[in-house]
Coordinates of C-alpha atoms and ligand atoms in Angstrom, one line a residue:
M1 CA -11.5 -106.0 61.9
A2 CA -14.3 -105.9 64.4
Y3 CA -17.4 -103.7 63.8
F4 CA -20.1 -102.5 66.1
L5 CA -23.8 -102.1 65.3
G6 CA -26.0 -99.4 66.8
I7 CA -29.8 -99.6 66.5
D8 CA -32.0 -96.6 67.4
V9 CA -35.7 -97.3 67.5
G10 CA -37.0 -93.7 66.9
T11 CA -40.5 -92.5 66.4
S12 CA -40.6 -92.1 62.7
G13 CA -38.1 -94.8 61.9
T14 CA -35.4 -97.2 63.2
K15 CA -31.9 -96.1 62.4
T16 CA -28.9 -98.5 62.2
L17 CA -25.2 -97.5 62.1
L18 CA -22.0 -99.5 61.8
M19 CA -18.7 -98.2 63.2
D20 CA -15.3 -99.7 63.5
V21 CA -13.4 -100.0 66.8
R22 CA -11.9 -96.5 66.4
G23 CA -15.4 -95.0 66.0
K24 CA -15.2 -94.5 62.2
V25 CA -18.8 -94.7 60.8
L26 CA -19.0 -97.1 57.8
A27 CA -22.6 -96.7 57.0
A28 CA -26.1 -95.8 58.3
A29 CA -29.5 -97.0 57.2
N30 CA -33.1 -96.4 58.1
G31 CA -36.4 -98.5 58.3
E32 CA -39.6 -96.5 58.6
H33 CA -42.6 -96.9 60.9
T34 CA -45.9 -95.1 61.4
V35 CA -47.6 -93.6 64.4
S36 CA -51.4 -94.0 64.8
T37 CA -53.7 -91.5 66.5
P38 CA -56.9 -93.4 67.3
H39 CA -58.1 -90.4 69.4
P40 CA -56.9 -86.8 69.5
A41 CA -53.8 -86.6 71.7
W42 CA -53.3 -90.4 71.6
S43 CA -50.1 -91.7 70.1
E44 CA -49.5 -95.4 69.5
Q45 CA -47.2 -97.7 67.5
D46 CA -47.2 -101.4 66.5
P47 CA -44.1 -103.0 68.1
Q48 CA -44.0 -105.5 65.2
Q49 CA -43.3 -102.5 62.9
W50 CA -40.2 -101.7 65.0
W51 CA -39.0 -105.2 64.4
S52 CA -39.7 -105.2 60.6
A53 CA -37.9 -101.8 60.4
T54 CA -34.9 -103.2 62.4
V55 CA -34.6 -106.2 60.1
K56 CA -34.7 -104.0 57.0
A57 CA -32.2 -101.4 58.4
V58 CA -29.8 -104.0 59.7
K59 CA -29.6 -105.8 56.4
A60 CA -29.3 -102.5 54.6
V61 CA -26.5 -101.1 56.7
I62 CA -24.4 -104.3 56.3
A63 CA -24.9 -104.3 52.6
K64 CA -24.0 -100.5 52.4
A65 CA -20.9 -101.0 54.4
G66 CA -19.9 -104.0 52.3
I67 CA -18.8 -106.1 55.3
D68 CA -19.6 -109.6 56.4
G69 CA -22.2 -109.3 59.1
R70 CA -20.4 -112.0 61.1
Q71 CA -17.6 -109.5 61.8
I72 CA -20.0 -107.5 64.0
A73 CA -18.7 -108.0 67.5
G74 CA -21.4 -106.3 69.4
V75 CA -24.8 -104.7 69.2
G76 CA -26.2 -101.7 71.1
L77 CA -29.8 -100.6 71.3
S78 CA -31.2 -97.2 71.8
G79 CA -34.7 -95.8 71.4
Q80 CA -37.5 -93.4 72.0
M81 CA -38.0 -93.4 75.8
H82 CA -41.0 -94.0 78.0
G83 CA -43.2 -96.1 75.6
L84 CA -45.3 -98.9 77.1
V85 CA -45.1 -102.3 75.5
L86 CA -47.3 -105.0 77.0
L87 CA -46.8 -108.6 76.2
G88 CA -48.8 -111.7 77.0
G89 CA -47.5 -115.2 77.8
D90 CA -46.7 -115.9 74.2
D91 CA -44.6 -112.7 73.9
K92 CA -47.1 -111.1 71.5
P93 CA -48.0 -107.5 72.1
L94 CA -51.5 -107.3 73.8
R95 CA -52.2 -103.9 72.4
P96 CA -50.4 -101.2 70.4
A97 CA -47.5 -99.5 72.3
I98 CA -48.5 -96.2 74.0
I99 CA -45.6 -94.0 73.1
W100 CA -43.8 -91.1 74.7
N101 CA -45.8 -88.2 73.2
D102 CA -49.2 -89.7 74.0
Q103 CA -51.2 -87.2 76.2
R104 CA -54.1 -89.3 77.5
T105 CA -52.6 -89.8 81.0
A106 CA -52.8 -86.3 82.7
G107 CA -55.3 -87.8 85.2
E108 CA -52.9 -90.7 86.1
A109 CA -49.9 -88.3 86.4
A110 CA -51.9 -86.2 89.0
E111 CA -53.0 -89.3 90.8
I112 CA -49.5 -90.6 91.1
E113 CA -48.2 -87.4 92.5
K114 CA -51.1 -87.3 95.0
K115 CA -50.7 -90.9 96.1
A116 CA -46.9 -90.5 96.5
G117 CA -47.5 -87.7 98.9
G118 CA -46.7 -84.8 96.6
K119 CA -44.0 -83.7 94.2
A120 CA -41.1 -83.8 96.7
A121 CA -42.0 -87.3 98.0
L122 CA -42.2 -88.6 94.4
I123 CA -38.8 -87.1 93.5
K124 CA -37.4 -88.7 96.6
M125 CA -38.7 -92.1 95.6
V126 CA -38.0 -92.1 91.8
G127 CA -36.0 -89.0 91.1
N128 CA -38.6 -87.2 88.9
V129 CA -42.0 -85.6 88.9
A130 CA -44.9 -87.3 87.2
M131 CA -45.3 -86.3 83.6
T132 CA -47.7 -87.8 81.0
S133 CA -44.8 -89.2 79.1
F134 CA -43.6 -91.4 81.9
T135 CA -44.4 -95.1 81.5
L136 CA -46.1 -95.7 84.9
T137 CA -48.9 -93.2 83.9
K138 CA -49.6 -95.3 80.8
L139 CA -49.5 -98.6 82.8
L140 CA -52.1 -97.3 85.3
W141 CA -54.2 -96.0 82.4
V142 CA -54.4 -99.5 80.9
R143 CA -55.2 -101.0 84.3
K144 CA -58.1 -98.6 84.7
H145 CA -59.4 -98.5 81.2
E146 CA -58.6 -101.9 79.7
P147 CA -58.7 -104.3 82.7
K148 CA -59.0 -107.3 80.4
V149 CA -55.8 -106.5 78.7
Y150 CA -54.1 -105.7 82.0
E151 CA -55.0 -109.1 83.4
R152 CA -53.2 -110.9 80.6
V153 CA -49.9 -108.8 80.9
R154 CA -46.9 -111.0 81.6
H155 CA -44.1 -108.6 80.5
M156 CA -43.7 -104.9 80.3
L157 CA -40.9 -103.5 78.1
L158 CA -39.7 -100.2 76.6
P159 CA -39.6 -99.9 72.8
K160 CA -35.9 -100.8 72.3
D161 CA -36.2 -103.7 74.7
Y162 CA -38.9 -105.2 72.5
V163 CA -36.4 -105.3 69.7
R164 CA -33.9 -106.8 72.1
L165 CA -36.4 -109.6 72.9
R166 CA -36.7 -110.4 69.2
L167 CA -32.9 -110.4 68.8
T168 CA -31.9 -112.4 71.8
G169 CA -35.0 -114.0 73.4
E170 CA -34.2 -112.1 76.6
Y171 CA -36.4 -109.7 78.6
A172 CA -34.1 -106.9 79.8
G173 CA -33.8 -103.2 80.2
D174 CA -31.1 -100.7 81.0
V175 CA -30.8 -98.3 83.9
S176 CA -31.0 -95.1 81.8
D177 CA -34.2 -96.0 79.8
M178 CA -35.9 -97.5 82.9
S179 CA -35.3 -94.2 84.8
G180 CA -38.0 -92.8 82.5
T181 CA -40.6 -95.3 83.8
L182 CA -41.1 -93.5 87.2
M183 CA -40.6 -97.0 88.8
L184 CA -36.8 -97.2 89.2
D185 CA -35.0 -96.5 92.4
Q186 CA -32.1 -94.7 90.8
R187 CA -29.8 -95.0 93.8
K188 CA -30.2 -98.8 93.8
R189 CA -30.3 -98.8 90.0
D190 CA -33.1 -101.3 90.3
W191 CA -36.9 -101.3 90.6
S192 CA -38.2 -99.3 93.6
D193 CA -40.0 -101.7 95.9
Q194 CA -41.7 -98.7 97.5
C195 CA -43.1 -97.5 94.2
L196 CA -44.2 -100.9 93.1
S197 CA -46.0 -101.6 96.3
L198 CA -47.6 -98.2 96.5
F199 CA -49.1 -98.6 93.0
G200 CA -49.7 -102.3 93.2
I201 CA -47.4 -103.2 90.3
D202 CA -46.4 -106.9 90.1
R203 CA -42.6 -107.0 89.9
S204 CA -42.7 -110.2 87.9
I205 CA -43.9 -108.3 84.8
L206 CA -40.7 -106.1 84.9
P207 CA -37.5 -107.2 83.3
P208 CA -34.1 -107.3 85.0
V209 CA -32.2 -104.0 84.7
Y210 CA -28.6 -103.8 83.4
E211 CA -26.0 -101.1 83.2
S212 CA -25.8 -99.7 79.6
H213 CA -22.6 -101.4 78.6
E214 CA -23.4 -104.8 80.1
V215 CA -24.2 -107.8 77.9
T216 CA -27.9 -108.6 78.3
G217 CA -28.1 -111.6 75.8
K218 CA -26.8 -113.0 72.6
V219 CA -28.3 -113.0 69.1
T220 CA -30.2 -116.3 68.5
A221 CA -29.4 -118.7 65.7
E222 CA -32.7 -118.0 63.9
V223 CA -32.2 -114.2 63.9
A224 CA -28.5 -114.6 63.1
R225 CA -29.5 -116.4 59.9
Q226 CA -32.2 -113.9 59.1
L227 CA -29.9 -110.8 59.5
G228 CA -26.6 -112.3 58.5
L229 CA -25.0 -111.9 61.9
A230 CA -22.9 -114.4 63.9
V231 CA -24.8 -116.6 66.3
G232 CA -24.2 -115.4 69.8
T233 CA -23.2 -111.8 69.0
P234 CA -23.5 -110.0 72.3
V235 CA -26.2 -107.3 72.7
V236 CA -25.5 -104.7 75.4
G237 CA -28.0 -102.9 77.6
G238 CA -27.9 -99.7 75.5
A239 CA -29.6 -96.5 76.6
G240 CA -32.6 -94.3 76.0
D241 CA -32.1 -91.9 73.1
Q242 CA -31.1 -88.9 75.3
P243 CA -28.5 -90.7 77.4
A244 CA -27.3 -92.6 74.2
G245 CA -26.9 -89.3 72.3
A246 CA -24.9 -88.0 75.2
V247 CA -22.4 -90.9 74.8
G248 CA -22.0 -90.0 71.1
N249 CA -21.4 -86.4 72.3
G250 CA -18.9 -87.5 74.9
I251 CA -21.0 -86.2 77.8
V252 CA -19.8 -88.9 80.1
T253 CA -17.7 -87.0 82.7
E254 CA -18.5 -84.2 85.1
G255 CA -18.2 -80.7 83.8
L256 CA -19.4 -81.5 80.3
V257 CA -22.7 -80.3 79.1
S258 CA -24.4 -80.6 75.7
A259 CA -26.8 -78.0 74.3
T260 CA -28.8 -79.4 71.4
L261 CA -30.6 -76.5 69.8
G262 CA -33.1 -78.1 67.4
T263 CA -36.8 -77.3 67.1
S264 CA -36.9 -78.0 70.8
G265 CA -33.8 -77.6 72.9
V266 CA -32.2 -80.2 75.3
V267 CA -29.5 -79.2 77.8
F268 CA -27.9 -82.3 79.3
T269 CA -25.1 -82.8 81.8
H270 CA -23.3 -85.6 83.6
S271 CA -22.9 -86.1 87.3
K272 CA -21.0 -88.7 89.3
K273 CA -23.3 -88.3 92.2
Y274 CA -27.1 -88.7 92.3
V275 CA -28.4 -85.2 92.3
T276 CA -32.1 -84.3 91.8
D277 CA -33.8 -80.9 91.6
P278 CA -36.2 -80.7 94.5
A279 CA -38.6 -78.5 92.4
G280 CA -38.4 -81.1 89.5
R281 CA -37.4 -78.4 87.0
V282 CA -34.9 -80.7 85.3
Q283 CA -35.0 -84.5 85.1
T284 CA -32.4 -86.8 86.7
F285 CA -31.8 -90.2 85.1
C286 CA -29.2 -93.0 85.6
S287 CA -26.5 -92.4 83.0
A288 CA -25.1 -94.8 80.5
V289 CA -21.9 -94.7 82.6
A290 CA -22.0 -97.4 85.2
G291 CA -23.0 -96.1 88.6
E292 CA -23.3 -92.5 87.5
Y293 CA -26.1 -90.0 86.6
C294 CA -27.3 -87.4 84.2
M295 CA -29.6 -84.4 84.4
F296 CA -31.4 -82.7 81.6
G297 CA -33.9 -80.0 80.8
C298 CA -36.1 -79.5 77.7
I299 CA -37.0 -76.2 76.1
L300 CA -40.0 -76.6 73.9
A301 CA -39.5 -73.9 71.3
A302 CA -35.8 -73.2 71.1
G303 CA -34.9 -73.3 67.4
G304 CA -38.6 -73.5 67.0
S305 CA -38.9 -69.8 67.9
L306 CA -36.6 -68.8 65.1
Q307 CA -38.6 -71.1 62.8
W308 CA -41.7 -69.3 63.9
F309 CA -40.1 -65.9 63.1
R310 CA -39.0 -67.2 59.7
N311 CA -42.5 -68.4 58.9
A312 CA -44.5 -65.5 60.4
L313 CA -42.2 -62.5 59.6
G314 CA -39.3 -63.7 57.5
Q315 CA -41.0 -63.7 54.1
H316 CA -38.4 -61.2 52.8
E317 CA -35.5 -63.5 53.7
V318 CA -37.3 -66.5 52.5
E319 CA -37.7 -64.9 49.0
Q320 CA -34.1 -63.5 48.9
A321 CA -32.7 -66.9 50.0
A322 CA -34.6 -68.7 47.3
K323 CA -33.1 -66.4 44.7
A324 CA -29.6 -66.8 46.1
K325 CA -30.1 -70.5 46.7
I326 CA -29.2 -70.3 50.4
D327 CA -30.9 -71.1 53.6
P328 CA -33.2 -68.3 54.9
Y329 CA -31.7 -68.8 58.4
E330 CA -28.4 -67.5 57.0
L331 CA -30.0 -64.2 56.0
L332 CA -31.9 -64.0 59.3
T333 CA -28.7 -64.5 61.3
R334 CA -26.9 -61.9 59.2
E335 CA -29.7 -59.5 60.1
A336 CA -29.4 -60.4 63.8
A337 CA -25.7 -59.9 63.8
K338 CA -26.3 -56.2 63.0
A339 CA -28.2 -55.6 66.2
P340 CA -26.4 -54.8 69.4
V341 CA -25.8 -57.3 72.3
G342 CA -29.1 -57.3 74.3
C343 CA -31.0 -55.4 71.6
E344 CA -31.2 -52.3 73.8
G345 CA -33.4 -54.1 76.3
L346 CA -35.8 -55.8 73.9
F347 CA -36.6 -59.3 75.2
F348 CA -38.4 -62.2 73.6
L349 CA -39.9 -64.9 75.8
P350 CA -39.8 -68.1 73.7
Y351 CA -42.8 -69.9 75.3
L352 CA -44.7 -70.3 72.0
T353 CA -46.0 -73.7 73.0
G354 CA -45.9 -73.3 76.7
E355 CA -42.7 -74.3 78.5
R356 CA -41.3 -77.4 80.2
T357 CA -37.9 -76.4 81.8
P358 CA -37.9 -74.6 84.1
Y359 CA -41.6 -73.7 84.5
A360 CA -43.6 -76.7 83.5
D361 CA -46.4 -74.3 82.4
P362 CA -48.5 -75.3 79.4
Y363 CA -50.2 -71.8 79.5
A364 CA -47.0 -69.8 79.2
R365 CA -46.9 -67.7 76.0
G366 CA -44.3 -66.1 73.7
C367 CA -44.0 -62.4 73.7
W368 CA -41.7 -59.4 73.0
I369 CA -41.3 -56.9 75.7
G370 CA -39.2 -53.7 75.7
M371 CA -39.8 -52.2 72.2
T372 CA -39.0 -48.6 71.5
A373 CA -39.4 -46.4 68.4
R374 CA -35.8 -47.4 67.5
T375 CA -36.6 -51.1 67.4
S376 CA -36.1 -52.6 63.9
R377 CA -36.3 -56.0 62.3
R378 CA -32.7 -56.7 63.2
E379 CA -33.5 -56.4 66.9
L380 CA -36.6 -58.4 66.5
V381 CA -34.8 -61.4 65.0
R382 CA -31.8 -61.1 67.3
S383 CA -34.0 -60.9 70.4
V384 CA -35.7 -64.2 69.3
M385 CA -32.3 -65.9 69.2
E386 CA -31.2 -64.4 72.5
G387 CA -34.5 -65.3 74.2
A388 CA -34.2 -69.0 73.0
T389 CA -30.6 -69.1 74.2
F390 CA -31.6 -67.5 77.6
A391 CA -34.2 -70.3 77.9
M392 CA -31.5 -72.9 77.3
N393 CA -29.3 -71.1 79.9
D394 CA -32.1 -71.6 82.5
A395 CA -31.3 -75.3 82.5
L396 CA -27.6 -74.6 82.9
T397 CA -28.4 -72.3 85.8
I398 CA -30.3 -75.1 87.5
F399 CA -27.4 -77.5 87.0
G400 CA -25.1 -74.9 88.6
Q401 CA -27.5 -74.5 91.6
R402 CA -27.4 -78.3 92.1
G403 CA -23.6 -78.1 92.2
V404 CA -22.9 -79.3 88.6
R405 CA -20.8 -76.6 87.0
P406 CA -20.0 -76.7 83.3
R407 CA -16.4 -76.7 82.0
Q408 CA -17.4 -77.0 78.4
V409 CA -20.7 -76.9 76.5
R410 CA -20.9 -79.0 73.4
L411 CA -23.2 -77.5 70.8
S412 CA -25.3 -79.5 68.3
G413 CA -28.7 -79.3 66.5
G414 CA -29.7 -76.9 63.7
G415 CA -28.7 -73.8 65.8
A416 CA -25.1 -75.0 65.9
R417 CA -24.9 -74.8 62.1
S418 CA -24.7 -71.1 62.5
A419 CA -21.4 -69.4 63.5
F420 CA -23.4 -66.5 64.9
W421 CA -25.6 -68.7 67.1
R422 CA -22.6 -70.7 68.3
Q423 CA -20.9 -67.5 69.4
L424 CA -24.1 -66.2 71.0
Q425 CA -24.4 -69.4 73.0
A426 CA -20.8 -69.1 74.2
D427 CA -21.5 -65.5 75.2
I428 CA -24.8 -66.2 77.0
Y429 CA -23.7 -69.5 78.7
G430 CA -20.4 -67.7 79.6
T431 CA -18.5 -70.9 79.0
T432 CA -16.2 -72.2 76.3
C433 CA -18.3 -74.1 73.8
G434 CA -17.3 -76.8 71.4
T435 CA -18.7 -78.9 68.6
V436 CA -18.1 -82.6 67.9
R437 CA -19.2 -84.8 65.0
T438 CA -22.7 -85.7 66.1
E439 CA -24.9 -86.1 63.1
E440 CA -25.2 -89.8 63.9
G441 CA -27.1 -89.4 67.1
P442 CA -28.1 -92.1 69.6
A443 CA -27.2 -95.0 67.3
Y444 CA -23.6 -93.9 67.4
G445 CA -23.7 -93.7 71.2
V446 CA -25.0 -97.2 71.6
A447 CA -22.4 -98.6 69.0
I448 CA -19.8 -97.1 71.4
L449 CA -21.5 -98.9 74.3
A450 CA -21.4 -102.2 72.3
A451 CA -17.7 -101.7 71.8
V452 CA -17.3 -101.3 75.6
G453 CA -19.5 -104.4 76.3
A454 CA -17.4 -106.5 73.8
G455 CA -14.2 -105.5 75.7
A456 CA -12.7 -103.2 73.1
Y457 CA -12.5 -100.5 75.8
K458 CA -12.4 -100.7 79.6
S459 CA -15.2 -98.1 80.2
V460 CA -17.5 -95.7 78.5
P461 CA -15.4 -92.6 79.4
E462 CA -12.3 -94.4 78.1
A463 CA -14.1 -95.2 74.8
C464 CA -15.4 -91.7 74.5
S465 CA -12.1 -90.1 75.1
A466 CA -10.6 -92.3 72.3
I467 CA -13.5 -91.8 69.9
V468 CA -15.2 -88.5 70.4
K469 CA -13.1 -85.5 69.2
V470 CA -13.9 -81.8 69.6
T471 CA -13.8 -80.3 66.1
R472 CA -14.2 -76.6 67.1
Q473 CA -13.8 -74.4 70.2
I474 CA -15.7 -71.2 70.7
K475 CA -14.6 -68.9 73.6
P476 CA -17.0 -66.3 75.0
D477 CA -16.3 -62.7 74.2
A478 CA -15.5 -61.0 77.5
K479 CA -17.6 -57.9 76.9
A480 CA -20.6 -59.7 75.5
K481 CA -20.5 -62.2 78.3
S482 CA -20.6 -59.6 81.0
A483 CA -23.4 -57.7 79.2
Y484 CA -25.4 -60.9 78.9
Q485 CA -25.1 -61.7 82.5
K486 CA -27.1 -58.5 83.2
F487 CA -29.6 -59.0 80.5
Y488 CA -30.1 -62.7 81.6
K489 CA -30.9 -61.5 85.1
Q490 CA -33.7 -59.3 83.8
Y491 CA -34.9 -62.1 81.5
T492 CA -35.4 -64.4 84.5
R493 CA -37.7 -61.8 86.1
L494 CA -40.0 -61.5 83.2
Y495 CA -41.9 -64.9 83.3
P496 CA -42.7 -64.6 87.0
A497 CA -44.0 -61.1 86.4
L498 CA -46.2 -62.3 83.5
K499 CA -47.2 -65.8 84.7
G500 CA -50.6 -64.7 86.0
E501 CA -51.4 -62.9 82.7
F502 CA -50.5 -66.0 80.7
A503 CA -52.8 -68.1 82.9
A504 CA -55.6 -65.5 82.3
M505 CA -55.1 -65.9 78.5
R506 CA -55.9 -69.6 78.9
D507 CA -59.4 -69.5 77.5
W508 CA -58.6 -67.2 74.7
A509 CA -57.1 -69.7 72.2
Ligands
LIG1 P1 -35.1 -80.8 64.5 O1 -34.9 -80.4 65.9 O2 -36.5 -80.6 64.0 O3 -34.6 -82.2 64.1 P2 -32.8 -79.3 63.6 O4 -31.9 -79.9 64.6 O5 -32.3 -79.2 62.2 O6 -34.2 -79.8 63.5 O7 -33.0 -77.7 64.0 C1 -33.9 -76.9 63.3 C2 -33.7 -75.5 63.9 O8 -32.4 -75.1 63.9 C3 -34.5 -74.5 63.1 O9 -35.8 -74.3 63.6 C4 -33.6 -73.2 63.3 O10 -34.0 -72.5 64.4 C5 -32.2 -73.7 63.5 N1 -31.4 -73.6 62.3 C6 -31.2 -74.5 61.4 N2 -30.3 -74.1 60.5 C7 -29.9 -72.9 60.9 C8 -28.9 -71.9 60.4 N3 -28.2 -72.1 59.3 N4 -28.7 -70.8 61.2 C9 -29.4 -70.6 62.3 N5 -30.3 -71.5 62.8 C10 -30.5 -72.6 62.1

């Protein structure tokens, strides 16, 4: 029997997962790492820790599964996207990696947009607008603030690609992860000469870019001995954590969308064609399917809004739930289910921490609007869930405007644990929803990519249709769907009406 290993270099830890050729998960393991914050809003990690965590988690997953590591026929890599790893001539990190959530580069992001000739020109060049998370902003920061370090840079890699270097001795990246650098020409699926020359980036520091299922190198003899793998085990390109998670969810053909309703929400879709949003409200990346693309939007406080309600106003449910030994969210959703569809015109805007999709407005605020003397707790809690789901629906609406229409939305994240919230999503999205087994996340997606790279399947869509099974289908309720269409229309008018007021509140917190 051949097995496939997925390695996901996350922020708090590196997760490994072993699956067989039919996609059955044998075991998963974790190795932890730490984040350092040398200044407020900075976020850095030591790449050596990723490697130590990988060694620990690979050994642990093989032991847990009780297999011979030499039976592993392919390795896939996934990881936190955007992080900047800079290596000198000896392949040692020149400084800690500046990771995705580091916020020091607002100045560089603005400078990039200006130099590119504005938002639209930048989108035309690299598919996306400049955000502080994107790698180019970090590279320019190091050039400006640490010129001595920059002079010594010989290689730039993303986090998972540093682990690849340690595994195989090869410098390589994949198209999906590299789409998050702001330096990739997504149409060519290679570095953008225009971007590199505009910002004066030396191409020789950038690795070759592969499709996600392609073999990028083989496990070296020394590492094979250390980890108990076979010498020469192929390591495929892999994918950034979002596109890799999408493979695990089967979002690899047009018409499929995933809605992950966790603390934040991510709405993700697949597109055969290269489609960008001219306003930059959603991101476009190369997908893990060769030659194809994906788009996604991020809602900052999706499940986080309900969490806020639980913490701020749900003391009653928290106490009752503790007595009954159940989750307070269950009691809150029971309460919400008693309120009518649309809460008689009570709306909640879930912008508790500003908003990314579709408004990219750090000053947006959360609020209720439309209370009457009849409004009770049940409307308050239901409107929070409706508001968060309307916000997720904004991303779906943008996909539709770009010609990518959903046939099925696959639900995951904490919100999908609740039957009530699953049905609410089907009613608001107005589309059949489904769930698949997804607890494994990105590591599962890249184990599937490894199976394709090793030749067990002909393509990523073929592998996903064999492996990823829909476990539940939720159809929209016709009456609720039609009511929500009207409520959603009004919801979309509220932020534009309040935008100026939110901006005026800027100095009050
Ligand atoms: P994270 O995104 O932090 O990894 P989860 O994916 O578990 O976390 O999502 C957490 C969110 O999911 C919570 O804030 C809450 O809004 C929602 N949630 C979790 N469990 C339930 C439940 N049983 N019913 C309704 N919502 C839930």
